[in-house]
Amino acid sequence: AQARIRMHAAAFNRAEKEYGVPPAVIAAFWGLESSFGAELGKLHTLPSLVSLAYDCRRSEMFQKETIAALRIIDRGDLAASEMIGSWAGELGQTQFLPTHYFNYAVDYDGDGHRNLLSSVPDVIGSTANYIANGLKWRRGEPWLQEVRVPQNLPWDQADLTIKHPRSKWAQYGVTYPDGKALPSDDLPASLLLPMGRTGPAFLAYANFAAYTEWNNSLIYSTTAGYLATRIAGAPPMQRPSAPVAQLPFNELRELQQLLVRAGFNVGKVDGIMGQLSRTAVKTMQIKYGLPADSWPTAELLARMRGVPVVPRAPAQPGPAAIR
């Protein structure tokens, strides 16, 4: 990513000046979405979109995307035969849906077309335009910063829906990873604990909403935001002092099923702890007087099963893990 930024410095610098989006933010999406243009998909866009428009699950959405794809052709940006991408109709090196392509693509190389499949300047400028104007990026502000949290933190405050000024997080004992104090200012931030209170910790700022809007998967948005910080020069995140205890897949699904029985909407019961599942976990942790860090634990699962908690011995790696 850093090499691409150097290679296309003129386009990245122009995009940052015009839209306020740092090169690292653009490059992180570019790398994650298509490996910098190496993996654009192999399906013809119009048949994909028409099929999805016919499908009853999200037909209205894909009817609009089909019309947008036709408008891209009508505008002269791409021919129908050039429109090849993913199964859901995303196009280009940062995988824009056709509506985003039509609304936010810009001609950065000056050839009179907006080509997000093969023109790197167009990709850079268009991605910056979408992040700035579609996702409401705030110029000059951070998006994600690693921090260190104390063990006596009120864990229920660690939630993307809860924002405090940095001065408040500093009062709670949150510091930078090296122990330096946070700025005592009013810049609002949320505390993000992707793996609970014993895992890595981040302050997520207003600009982090651009990541969750780009892709509402917490795993994807955290990965993209963290990658961008590394591209921008941040050191690797600090490893936890001990391995973070994780429930196996079958127990995560069981926990989701128990949450559904308790009246929670966790989305699809698939063993993947998305935001809905994490919110439900936090609510139940509060109910049972457990640290409310939204991380699924054996203790919470046992409480929801209604059985006594039996401490587990650390799992030993078996032959498959060693391989």
Short mmCIF file of C-alpha atoms in Angstrom, two decimals:
data_model
loop_
_atom_site.label_atom_id
_atom_site.label_comp_id
_atom_site.label_asym_id
_atom_site.label_seq_id
_atom_site.Cartn_x
_atom_site.Cartn_y
_atom_site.Cartn_z
CA ALA A 1 0.00 0.00 0.00
CA GLN A 2 2.79 2.41 0.86
CA ALA A 3 4.49 1.60 -2.44
CA ARG A 4 1.24 2.35 -4.32
CA ILE A 5 0.96 5.69 -2.52
CA ARG A 6 4.49 6.61 -3.63
CA MET A 7 3.85 5.37 -7.18
CA HIS A 8 0.66 7.43 -7.57
CA ALA A 9 1.65 10.34 -5.34
CA ALA A 10 0.17 13.01 -7.62
CA ALA A 11 -3.33 11.50 -7.58
CA PHE A 12 -3.23 10.75 -3.85
CA ASN A 13 -2.02 14.26 -3.00
CA ARG A 14 -4.67 15.82 -5.21
CA ALA A 15 -7.39 13.68 -3.63
CA GLU A 16 -6.31 14.59 -0.12
CA LYS A 17 -6.22 18.30 -1.00
CA GLU A 18 -9.63 18.26 -2.67
CA TYR A 19 -11.50 15.83 -0.41
CA GLY A 20 -9.53 15.73 2.85
CA VAL A 21 -9.16 11.93 2.81
CA PRO A 22 -5.65 10.69 3.72
CA PRO A 23 -3.88 8.42 1.20
CA ALA A 24 -3.65 5.62 3.76
CA VAL A 25 -7.44 5.48 4.11
CA ILE A 26 -7.94 5.18 0.35
CA ALA A 27 -5.13 2.65 -0.04
CA ALA A 28 -6.50 0.39 2.71
CA PHE A 29 -9.87 0.08 0.97
CA TRP A 30 -8.14 -0.37 -2.40
CA GLY A 31 -6.03 -3.22 -1.09
CA LEU A 32 -8.83 -4.97 0.80
CA GLU A 33 -11.42 -4.70 -1.95
CA SER A 34 -9.40 -5.88 -4.95
CA SER A 35 -5.72 -6.39 -4.02
CA PHE A 36 -5.01 -3.10 -5.83
CA GLY A 37 -6.94 -4.08 -8.94
CA ALA A 38 -5.77 -7.68 -9.23
CA GLU A 39 -9.14 -9.22 -8.29
CA LEU A 40 -12.10 -7.43 -9.84
CA GLY A 41 -14.48 -10.38 -10.18
CA LYS A 42 -15.39 -12.43 -13.22
CA LEU A 43 -19.14 -12.05 -13.63
CA HIS A 44 -20.96 -9.86 -16.13
CA THR A 45 -22.60 -7.09 -14.16
CA LEU A 46 -25.93 -6.65 -15.95
CA PRO A 47 -27.01 -10.31 -15.79
CA SER A 48 -25.99 -10.40 -12.13
CA LEU A 49 -28.00 -7.29 -11.30
CA VAL A 50 -31.08 -8.36 -13.26
CA SER A 51 -31.02 -11.74 -11.51
CA LEU A 52 -30.81 -10.03 -8.11
CA ALA A 53 -33.55 -7.57 -9.09
CA TYR A 54 -35.78 -10.55 -9.89
CA ASP A 55 -34.90 -12.27 -6.60
CA CYS A 56 -37.53 -11.33 -4.00
CA ARG A 57 -35.12 -10.77 -1.07
CA ARG A 58 -33.77 -7.33 -2.07
CA SER A 59 -35.43 -6.74 -5.42
CA GLU A 60 -36.11 -3.02 -4.94
CA MET A 61 -32.46 -2.33 -4.09
CA PHE A 62 -31.16 -4.19 -7.13
CA GLN A 63 -33.74 -2.68 -9.45
CA LYS A 64 -32.16 0.68 -8.57
CA GLU A 65 -28.67 -0.77 -9.06
CA THR A 66 -29.65 -2.12 -12.49
CA ILE A 67 -30.94 1.30 -13.56
CA ALA A 68 -27.73 2.91 -12.26
CA ALA A 69 -25.62 0.46 -14.29
CA LEU A 70 -27.57 1.38 -17.43
CA ARG A 71 -27.02 5.06 -16.67
CA ILE A 72 -23.24 4.45 -16.40
CA ILE A 73 -23.36 2.94 -19.89
CA ASP A 74 -25.55 5.78 -21.17
CA ARG A 75 -23.09 8.34 -19.78
CA GLY A 76 -20.29 6.72 -21.76
CA ASP A 77 -18.09 5.67 -18.85
CA LEU A 78 -18.15 1.93 -19.65
CA ALA A 79 -19.56 -0.35 -22.32
CA ALA A 80 -21.84 -3.18 -21.19
CA SER A 81 -19.20 -5.71 -22.26
CA GLU A 82 -16.62 -4.04 -19.97
CA MET A 83 -18.84 -4.27 -16.90
CA ILE A 84 -17.43 -7.34 -15.19
CA GLY A 85 -17.30 -7.61 -11.43
CA SER A 86 -18.60 -9.45 -8.39
CA TRP A 87 -21.77 -11.53 -7.98
CA ALA A 88 -23.59 -8.59 -6.35
CA GLY A 89 -22.79 -6.17 -9.16
CA GLU A 90 -19.97 -4.20 -7.51
CA LEU A 91 -17.62 -2.64 -10.02
CA GLY A 92 -14.06 -1.41 -10.07
CA GLN A 93 -10.94 -1.54 -7.97
CA THR A 94 -12.72 -0.36 -4.82
CA GLN A 95 -15.89 -2.31 -5.62
CA PHE A 96 -18.53 0.39 -5.99
CA LEU A 97 -22.18 -0.51 -6.32
CA PRO A 98 -23.49 1.06 -9.56
CA THR A 99 -25.39 3.79 -7.67
CA HIS A 100 -22.15 4.83 -5.94
CA TYR A 101 -20.28 4.58 -9.24
CA PHE A 102 -22.77 6.86 -11.00
CA ASN A 103 -22.98 9.39 -8.16
CA TYR A 104 -19.35 9.59 -7.00
CA ALA A 105 -17.02 8.48 -9.81
CA VAL A 106 -14.81 11.30 -11.10
CA ASP A 107 -12.58 11.64 -14.15
CA TYR A 108 -9.16 12.12 -12.56
CA ASP A 109 -7.03 11.24 -15.60
CA GLY A 110 -8.78 13.72 -17.89
CA ASP A 111 -9.78 11.30 -20.66
CA GLY A 112 -13.47 12.18 -20.49
CA HIS A 113 -14.53 8.88 -18.88
CA ARG A 114 -14.89 7.65 -15.32
CA ASN A 115 -13.22 4.25 -15.50
CA LEU A 116 -12.87 2.58 -12.12
CA LEU A 117 -11.77 -0.72 -13.65
CA SER A 118 -8.50 0.33 -15.28
CA SER A 119 -7.71 3.99 -14.48
CA VAL A 120 -5.84 4.24 -11.17
CA PRO A 121 -6.24 8.05 -10.95
CA ASP A 122 -10.00 7.66 -11.44
CA VAL A 123 -10.06 4.98 -8.72
CA ILE A 124 -8.19 7.18 -6.24
CA GLY A 125 -10.20 10.34 -6.90
CA SER A 126 -13.55 8.55 -6.95
CA THR A 127 -12.88 6.64 -3.76
CA ALA A 128 -11.90 9.87 -2.01
CA ASN A 129 -15.04 11.58 -3.32
CA TYR A 130 -17.26 8.77 -2.04
CA ILE A 131 -15.59 8.66 1.38
CA ALA A 132 -15.75 12.45 1.75
CA ASN A 133 -19.20 13.19 0.38
CA GLY A 134 -20.99 9.85 0.56
CA LEU A 135 -19.65 8.71 3.93
CA LYS A 136 -19.18 12.22 5.43
CA TRP A 137 -15.45 12.04 6.24
CA ARG A 138 -14.26 14.80 8.57
CA ARG A 139 -11.12 16.44 7.23
CA GLY A 140 -8.10 16.42 9.54
CA GLU A 141 -9.62 14.14 12.19
CA PRO A 142 -8.43 10.65 13.21
CA TRP A 143 -10.43 7.50 12.64
CA LEU A 144 -8.96 4.80 14.90
CA GLN A 145 -6.17 4.81 17.51
CA GLU A 146 -4.89 1.98 19.65
CA VAL A 147 -5.06 2.61 23.41
CA ARG A 148 -4.40 0.82 26.69
CA VAL A 149 -7.26 0.35 29.14
CA PRO A 150 -7.15 -0.19 32.93
CA GLN A 151 -8.66 -3.30 34.51
CA ASN A 152 -11.12 -1.23 36.55
CA LEU A 153 -12.71 0.45 33.54
CA PRO A 154 -16.52 0.56 33.56
CA TRP A 155 -16.78 -1.94 30.74
CA ASP A 156 -20.34 -1.08 29.82
CA GLN A 157 -18.97 2.21 28.43
CA ALA A 158 -17.04 0.31 25.75
CA ASP A 159 -19.54 0.54 22.90
CA LEU A 160 -19.60 2.22 19.50
CA THR A 161 -22.94 3.81 20.45
CA ILE A 162 -21.38 5.54 23.49
CA LYS A 163 -19.15 8.56 22.95
CA HIS A 164 -17.09 10.50 25.47
CA PRO A 165 -14.56 13.31 25.01
CA ARG A 166 -10.97 12.13 25.18
CA SER A 167 -10.63 13.98 28.48
CA LYS A 168 -13.26 11.64 29.94
CA TRP A 169 -11.47 8.53 28.65
CA ALA A 170 -8.30 9.90 30.21
CA GLN A 171 -10.13 10.21 33.54
CA TYR A 172 -11.11 6.56 33.23
CA GLY A 173 -7.41 5.71 32.95
CA VAL A 174 -7.23 5.09 29.21
CA THR A 175 -3.80 5.93 27.77
CA TYR A 176 -1.85 5.45 24.59
CA PRO A 177 -0.20 2.01 24.31
CA ASP A 178 3.13 3.34 25.58
CA GLY A 179 1.46 4.80 28.69
CA LYS A 180 1.43 8.40 27.51
CA ALA A 181 -1.64 10.41 28.45
CA LEU A 182 -4.42 11.09 25.99
CA PRO A 183 -4.99 14.72 25.03
CA SER A 184 -7.33 16.36 27.52
CA ASP A 185 -9.67 17.75 24.88
CA ASP A 186 -13.30 17.47 23.85
CA LEU A 187 -12.81 15.32 20.72
CA PRO A 188 -15.50 12.62 21.06
CA ALA A 189 -14.60 8.96 20.72
CA SER A 190 -15.97 5.51 21.45
CA LEU A 191 -14.01 2.67 23.00
CA LEU A 192 -13.85 -0.36 20.73
CA LEU A 193 -12.87 -3.73 22.21
CA PRO A 194 -13.00 -6.15 19.27
CA MET A 195 -12.05 -9.14 21.48
CA GLY A 196 -13.30 -7.98 24.86
CA ARG A 197 -11.50 -6.47 27.79
CA THR A 198 -8.42 -8.74 27.53
CA GLY A 199 -7.80 -8.06 23.84
CA PRO A 200 -6.68 -5.03 21.86
CA ALA A 201 -8.40 -1.70 22.49
CA PHE A 202 -9.03 1.28 20.22
CA LEU A 203 -10.59 4.71 20.36
CA ALA A 204 -12.96 4.97 17.41
CA TYR A 205 -13.63 8.54 16.31
CA ALA A 206 -16.41 10.06 14.22
CA ASN A 207 -14.56 9.09 11.04
CA PHE A 208 -14.79 5.42 12.00
CA ALA A 209 -18.46 5.66 11.01
CA ALA A 210 -17.24 5.86 7.40
CA TYR A 211 -15.88 2.34 7.79
CA THR A 212 -19.03 0.88 9.29
CA GLU A 213 -21.05 2.60 6.57
CA TRP A 214 -18.76 1.22 3.84
CA ASN A 215 -19.25 -2.28 5.26
CA ASN A 216 -21.33 -2.85 8.39
CA SER A 217 -19.34 -5.93 9.36
CA LEU A 218 -17.46 -5.05 12.55
CA ILE A 219 -14.63 -7.40 11.51
CA TYR A 220 -14.25 -5.71 8.13
CA SER A 221 -14.53 -2.14 9.41
CA THR A 222 -12.05 -2.72 12.23
CA THR A 223 -9.64 -4.44 9.84
CA ALA A 224 -9.87 -1.63 7.29
CA GLY A 225 -9.47 1.10 9.90
CA TYR A 226 -6.53 -0.62 11.60
CA LEU A 227 -4.84 -1.34 8.26
CA ALA A 228 -5.12 2.33 7.34
CA THR A 229 -3.40 3.33 10.61
CA ARG A 230 -0.54 0.93 9.85
CA ILE A 231 -0.18 2.27 6.29
CA ALA A 232 -0.07 5.76 7.80
CA GLY A 233 2.83 4.71 10.04
CA ALA A 234 1.32 3.44 13.30
CA PRO A 235 3.28 0.61 14.98
CA PRO A 236 1.83 -2.90 15.22
CA MET A 237 -0.79 -3.24 17.94
CA GLN A 238 0.36 -4.58 21.27
CA ARG A 239 -0.28 -8.25 21.84
CA PRO A 240 -2.36 -9.22 24.88
CA SER A 241 -0.40 -10.49 27.86
CA ALA A 242 -2.21 -13.83 27.56
CA PRO A 243 -4.21 -15.51 24.77
CA VAL A 244 -7.79 -14.23 24.58
CA ALA A 245 -10.23 -17.02 25.50
CA GLN A 246 -12.53 -17.73 22.58
CA LEU A 247 -15.59 -19.95 22.43
CA PRO A 248 -15.56 -22.61 19.71
CA PHE A 249 -17.87 -22.17 16.75
CA ASN A 250 -20.57 -24.59 17.97
CA GLU A 251 -20.80 -22.81 21.34
CA LEU A 252 -21.05 -19.41 19.67
CA ARG A 253 -24.02 -20.70 17.69
CA GLU A 254 -25.54 -22.13 20.86
CA LEU A 255 -25.09 -18.78 22.61
CA GLN A 256 -26.83 -17.03 19.72
CA GLN A 257 -29.70 -19.53 19.91
CA LEU A 258 -30.06 -18.88 23.65
CA LEU A 259 -30.06 -15.13 23.00
CA VAL A 260 -32.81 -15.56 20.42
CA ARG A 261 -34.86 -17.56 22.96
CA ALA A 262 -34.33 -14.71 25.42
CA GLY A 263 -35.96 -12.35 22.93
CA PHE A 264 -32.95 -10.79 21.18
CA ASN A 265 -32.52 -10.20 17.47
CA VAL A 266 -29.01 -11.43 16.65
CA GLY A 267 -29.49 -11.56 12.90
CA LYS A 268 -28.47 -14.87 11.35
CA VAL A 269 -27.57 -17.62 13.84
CA ASP A 270 -24.27 -18.45 12.22
CA GLY A 271 -21.61 -18.48 14.92
CA ILE A 272 -20.36 -15.05 13.81
CA MET A 273 -20.65 -12.39 16.47
CA GLY A 274 -21.79 -9.34 14.57
CA GLN A 275 -22.94 -6.10 16.13
CA LEU A 276 -26.44 -7.38 16.93
CA SER A 277 -25.02 -10.42 18.73
CA ARG A 278 -22.49 -8.30 20.61
CA THR A 279 -25.21 -5.90 21.76
CA ALA A 280 -27.27 -8.81 23.05
CA VAL A 281 -24.23 -10.29 24.80
CA LYS A 282 -23.58 -6.97 26.53
CA THR A 283 -27.17 -6.73 27.73
CA MET A 284 -27.01 -10.22 29.24
CA GLN A 285 -23.61 -9.52 30.81
CA ILE A 286 -25.14 -6.54 32.59
CA LYS A 287 -28.09 -8.69 33.70
CA TYR A 288 -25.79 -11.32 35.22
CA GLY A 289 -23.34 -8.83 36.74
CA LEU A 290 -20.49 -9.84 34.43
CA PRO A 291 -17.98 -7.41 32.89
CA ALA A 292 -20.06 -5.92 30.07
CA ASP A 293 -17.42 -5.89 27.32
CA SER A 294 -19.64 -7.53 24.63
CA TRP A 295 -17.26 -10.50 24.31
CA PRO A 296 -18.90 -13.96 24.47
CA THR A 297 -17.44 -16.05 27.30
CA ALA A 298 -17.86 -19.52 28.77
CA GLU A 299 -19.23 -17.95 31.94
CA LEU A 300 -21.99 -16.12 30.08
CA LEU A 301 -22.86 -19.26 28.11
CA ALA A 302 -23.09 -21.26 31.34
CA ARG A 303 -25.31 -18.63 32.97
CA MET A 304 -27.65 -18.69 29.98
CA ARG A 305 -27.73 -22.47 30.04
CA GLY A 306 -28.65 -22.22 33.69
CA VAL A 307 -25.83 -24.48 34.87
CA PRO A 308 -22.99 -23.85 37.36
CA VAL A 309 -19.79 -22.41 35.93
CA VAL A 310 -16.90 -24.90 35.77
CA PRO A 311 -13.48 -23.30 35.21
CA ARG A 312 -11.84 -24.54 32.05
CA ALA A 313 -8.26 -25.68 31.74
CA PRO A 314 -6.36 -23.89 28.95
CA ALA A 315 -6.86 -25.71 25.66
CA GLN A 316 -3.84 -27.64 24.42
CA PRO A 317 -3.08 -27.53 20.68
CA GLY A 318 -3.80 -30.83 19.00
CA PRO A 319 -2.08 -32.33 15.93
CA ALA A 320 -4.31 -30.36 13.53
CA ALA A 321 -3.44 -27.08 15.23
CA ILE A 322 0.24 -27.95 15.10
CA ARG A 323 0.01 -28.69 11.41
#
